[in-house]
Amino acid sequence: MFRRRIQMPTDDSPVPVADPKPHATPGKGRPTPKRSESQGRRRMPMTAPSNRKEAYRLQRDRDKTARLREREGRLRGDERYLQPRDRGPVRKFARDWVDSRRVPWAYALPAILALLILTVIPFPTEIRAFFFYIYNYSVPVMVLLLPLSYFMALRVKKAAAEKFPGENLKGVGFYAAMRALQMRPLRYPKPTVRPGGAPVPPKV
């Protein structure tokens, strides 16, 4: 009448206890940025312009900054911003050769133009006649000074050939002669040496 009870086997193996230490999280797959980099990104947020007008304004500001940077680079003779005709060590040597010497005929053409302007100003007759007299004699003097530029071009080309053997010297003499005909304040790029060869001190 009474059925035998079936006894189930009991498992006496110890129950695993949860590890109190948390497992390490897997890596992010990229190096942790430096503190200075992360702060720099936070200080300079990149915000998109809200409308087309603001976008044009930002583009104009960037273009203006780039133009100013290029102009300053050209004036100080930075090779990155110079025109192709002014680049290279040979052209730099020609500029320094001319700038280190006092060239009297660099002021001849501006003086003639100034005299020509003075002759058309309604001064008294005696003064205008005096200016005409000087102007008439200054033009032949200018014509006589022009061959000196040719001899300067030959000297510059010869000196460049000795300093830079194997370099292309095409046009370097004409380049130096044209620079010599310009007044020193109007030369471009700006002179980096004074008459005599001393370097021009940088502006503070």
Short mmCIF file of C-alpha atoms in Angstrom, two decimals:
data_model
loop_
_atom_site.label_atom_id
_atom_site.label_comp_id
_atom_site.label_asym_id
_atom_site.label_seq_id
_atom_site.Cartn_x
_atom_site.Cartn_y
_atom_site.Cartn_z
CA MET A 1 0.00 0.00 0.00
CA PHE A 2 2.77 2.34 0.75
CA ARG A 3 5.17 3.12 -2.04
CA ARG A 4 8.91 3.36 -1.39
CA ARG A 5 10.10 6.87 -1.44
CA ILE A 6 12.86 7.51 -3.97
CA GLN A 7 15.74 9.41 -2.43
CA MET A 8 17.44 11.88 -4.81
CA PRO A 9 21.21 12.07 -4.57
CA THR A 10 22.39 15.29 -2.92
CA ASP A 11 25.23 17.41 -4.34
CA ASP A 12 27.75 18.16 -1.58
CA SER A 13 30.18 20.13 -3.81
CA PRO A 14 30.95 23.65 -2.53
CA VAL A 15 28.93 26.49 -3.99
CA PRO A 16 31.14 29.02 -5.86
CA VAL A 17 31.31 32.39 -4.18
CA ALA A 18 31.17 35.57 -6.30
CA ASP A 19 34.53 37.26 -6.77
CA PRO A 20 34.54 40.49 -4.74
CA LYS A 21 37.02 42.12 -7.18
CA PRO A 22 35.41 43.47 -10.35
CA HIS A 23 36.75 42.23 -13.61
CA ALA A 24 38.85 44.63 -15.67
CA THR A 25 37.00 46.35 -18.48
CA PRO A 26 38.27 45.66 -21.98
CA GLY A 27 40.52 48.27 -23.58
CA LYS A 28 39.21 51.12 -25.74
CA GLY A 29 41.39 50.16 -28.68
CA ARG A 30 43.08 53.60 -28.84
CA PRO A 31 45.65 55.44 -26.72
CA THR A 32 44.39 57.77 -24.03
CA PRO A 33 44.81 61.39 -25.18
CA LYS A 34 47.12 63.65 -23.25
CA ARG A 35 45.64 66.11 -20.83
CA SER A 36 46.94 69.12 -22.79
CA GLU A 37 45.37 67.82 -26.00
CA SER A 38 42.01 67.20 -24.44
CA GLN A 39 42.01 70.62 -22.76
CA GLY A 40 43.02 72.27 -26.04
CA ARG A 41 40.11 70.67 -27.83
CA ARG A 42 37.75 71.86 -25.11
CA ARG A 43 39.10 75.43 -25.28
CA MET A 44 38.67 75.70 -29.08
CA PRO A 45 35.27 74.29 -30.00
CA MET A 46 34.52 74.02 -33.70
CA THR A 47 31.15 75.56 -34.34
CA ALA A 48 29.53 75.60 -37.74
CA PRO A 49 28.25 78.94 -39.06
CA SER A 50 24.59 79.47 -38.43
CA ASN A 51 23.83 80.94 -41.86
CA ARG A 52 25.39 81.68 -45.23
CA LYS A 53 26.23 85.27 -44.35
CA GLU A 54 28.27 84.19 -41.34
CA ALA A 55 30.01 81.53 -43.43
CA TYR A 56 31.06 84.18 -45.97
CA ARG A 57 32.32 86.41 -43.16
CA LEU A 58 34.40 83.62 -41.66
CA GLN A 59 35.83 82.79 -45.08
CA ARG A 60 36.76 86.44 -45.66
CA ASP A 61 38.50 86.58 -42.28
CA ARG A 62 40.49 83.45 -43.07
CA ASP A 63 41.45 84.79 -46.50
CA LYS A 64 42.53 88.12 -45.00
CA THR A 65 44.69 86.39 -42.41
CA ALA A 66 46.29 84.22 -45.09
CA ARG A 67 47.02 87.26 -47.28
CA LEU A 68 48.61 89.13 -44.39
CA ARG A 69 50.76 86.11 -43.54
CA GLU A 70 51.87 85.76 -47.16
CA ARG A 71 52.66 89.47 -47.46
CA GLU A 72 54.77 89.46 -44.30
CA GLY A 73 56.57 86.35 -45.55
CA ARG A 74 57.33 87.96 -48.91
CA LEU A 75 58.65 91.13 -47.31
CA ARG A 76 61.07 89.26 -45.07
CA GLY A 77 62.22 87.03 -47.94
CA ASP A 78 60.65 83.74 -46.87
CA GLU A 79 61.13 81.29 -49.75
CA ARG A 80 57.68 79.78 -49.20
CA TYR A 81 55.91 83.01 -50.15
CA LEU A 82 58.22 84.48 -52.79
CA GLN A 83 57.42 84.56 -56.47
CA PRO A 84 59.33 82.10 -58.69
CA ARG A 85 61.60 84.86 -60.03
CA ASP A 86 62.80 85.68 -56.48
CA ARG A 87 63.38 82.14 -55.23
CA GLY A 88 66.63 80.30 -54.88
CA PRO A 89 70.06 80.97 -53.36
CA VAL A 90 71.35 82.61 -56.56
CA ARG A 91 68.65 85.28 -56.55
CA LYS A 92 69.17 85.81 -52.81
CA PHE A 93 72.89 86.31 -53.47
CA ALA A 94 72.13 88.84 -56.23
CA ARG A 95 69.81 90.81 -53.94
CA ASP A 96 72.36 90.93 -51.14
CA TRP A 97 75.13 91.90 -53.59
CA VAL A 98 73.14 94.92 -54.79
CA ASP A 99 71.81 95.89 -51.36
CA SER A 100 75.28 95.85 -49.80
CA ARG A 101 76.47 98.62 -52.18
CA ARG A 102 75.47 102.23 -52.59
CA VAL A 103 74.08 102.64 -56.09
CA PRO A 104 73.81 106.35 -57.01
CA TRP A 105 71.73 105.80 -60.13
CA ALA A 106 68.96 104.22 -58.06
CA TYR A 107 67.84 107.79 -57.26
CA ALA A 108 68.32 109.18 -60.79
CA LEU A 109 64.94 108.15 -62.17
CA PRO A 110 62.92 109.40 -59.15
CA ALA A 111 64.83 112.68 -59.28
CA ILE A 112 64.00 113.14 -62.97
CA LEU A 113 60.33 112.44 -62.32
CA ALA A 114 60.31 114.93 -59.45
CA LEU A 115 61.88 117.60 -61.69
CA LEU A 116 59.31 116.90 -64.38
CA ILE A 117 56.50 117.44 -61.89
CA LEU A 118 58.09 120.67 -60.68
CA THR A 119 58.19 122.04 -64.21
CA VAL A 120 54.39 121.87 -64.54
CA ILE A 121 53.65 123.57 -61.22
CA PRO A 122 52.78 127.26 -61.77
CA PHE A 123 55.86 128.72 -60.08
CA PRO A 124 57.22 132.11 -61.09
CA THR A 125 58.91 132.17 -64.47
CA GLU A 126 62.46 132.32 -63.08
CA ILE A 127 61.94 129.29 -60.85
CA ARG A 128 60.32 127.24 -63.60
CA ALA A 129 63.17 128.14 -65.96
CA PHE A 130 65.64 126.90 -63.34
CA PHE A 131 63.82 123.56 -63.06
CA PHE A 132 63.70 123.23 -66.84
CA TYR A 133 67.44 123.86 -66.98
CA ILE A 134 68.18 121.09 -64.45
CA TYR A 135 65.73 118.70 -66.11
CA ASN A 136 67.28 119.16 -69.55
CA TYR A 137 70.71 118.21 -68.22
CA SER A 138 69.53 115.40 -65.93
CA VAL A 139 68.14 113.28 -68.76
CA PRO A 140 71.53 112.86 -70.54
CA VAL A 141 73.13 112.03 -67.20
CA MET A 142 70.55 109.31 -66.69
CA VAL A 143 71.29 107.91 -70.14
CA LEU A 144 75.01 107.81 -69.31
CA LEU A 145 74.34 105.98 -66.05
CA LEU A 146 72.37 103.19 -67.68
CA PRO A 147 75.50 101.38 -69.03
CA LEU A 148 76.76 101.16 -65.44
CA SER A 149 73.85 98.84 -64.70
CA TYR A 150 75.03 96.59 -67.51
CA PHE A 151 78.53 96.34 -66.01
CA MET A 152 76.99 95.66 -62.59
CA ALA A 153 74.98 92.81 -64.10
CA LEU A 154 78.17 91.26 -65.47
CA ARG A 155 79.89 91.53 -62.08
CA VAL A 156 76.97 89.95 -60.26
CA LYS A 157 76.77 87.09 -62.73
CA LYS A 158 80.51 86.44 -62.44
CA ALA A 159 80.40 86.48 -58.63
CA ALA A 160 77.38 84.16 -58.62
CA ALA A 161 79.14 81.71 -60.96
CA GLU A 162 82.10 81.55 -58.56
CA LYS A 163 79.93 81.04 -55.48
CA PHE A 164 77.40 78.65 -57.05
CA PRO A 165 79.18 76.55 -59.67
CA GLY A 166 76.80 74.48 -61.73
CA GLU A 167 73.71 76.51 -60.83
CA ASN A 168 71.40 78.05 -63.41
CA LEU A 169 72.44 81.72 -63.75
CA LYS A 170 70.00 82.66 -66.50
CA GLY A 171 68.62 86.15 -65.92
CA VAL A 172 70.47 86.78 -62.67
CA GLY A 173 72.41 89.73 -64.14
CA PHE A 174 69.27 91.45 -65.44
CA TYR A 175 67.58 90.70 -62.11
CA ALA A 176 70.37 92.49 -60.23
CA ALA A 177 70.40 95.45 -62.65
CA MET A 178 66.65 96.01 -62.28
CA ARG A 179 66.96 95.91 -58.51
CA ALA A 180 69.80 98.42 -58.62
CA LEU A 181 67.58 100.88 -60.51
CA GLN A 182 65.06 100.89 -57.67
CA MET A 183 65.29 103.06 -54.61
CA ARG A 184 66.25 101.08 -51.55
CA PRO A 185 62.93 101.65 -49.66
CA LEU A 186 60.99 100.40 -52.70
CA ARG A 187 62.94 97.19 -53.27
CA TYR A 188 61.11 93.91 -52.95
CA PRO A 189 61.80 91.68 -51.11
CA LYS A 190 63.07 94.05 -48.46
CA PRO A 191 66.87 94.31 -48.16
CA THR A 192 68.34 92.05 -45.50
CA VAL A 193 71.80 93.70 -45.54
CA ARG A 194 72.90 97.28 -45.12
CA PRO A 195 75.33 99.13 -47.40
CA GLY A 196 78.65 97.65 -46.46
CA GLY A 197 77.33 94.13 -45.86
CA ALA A 198 76.11 94.32 -42.25
CA PRO A 199 72.81 92.49 -41.72
CA VAL A 200 69.69 94.52 -41.12
CA PRO A 201 68.62 94.09 -37.47
CA PRO A 202 65.21 92.49 -37.06
CA LYS A 203 62.32 94.68 -36.01
CA VAL A 204 61.25 94.27 -32.43
#
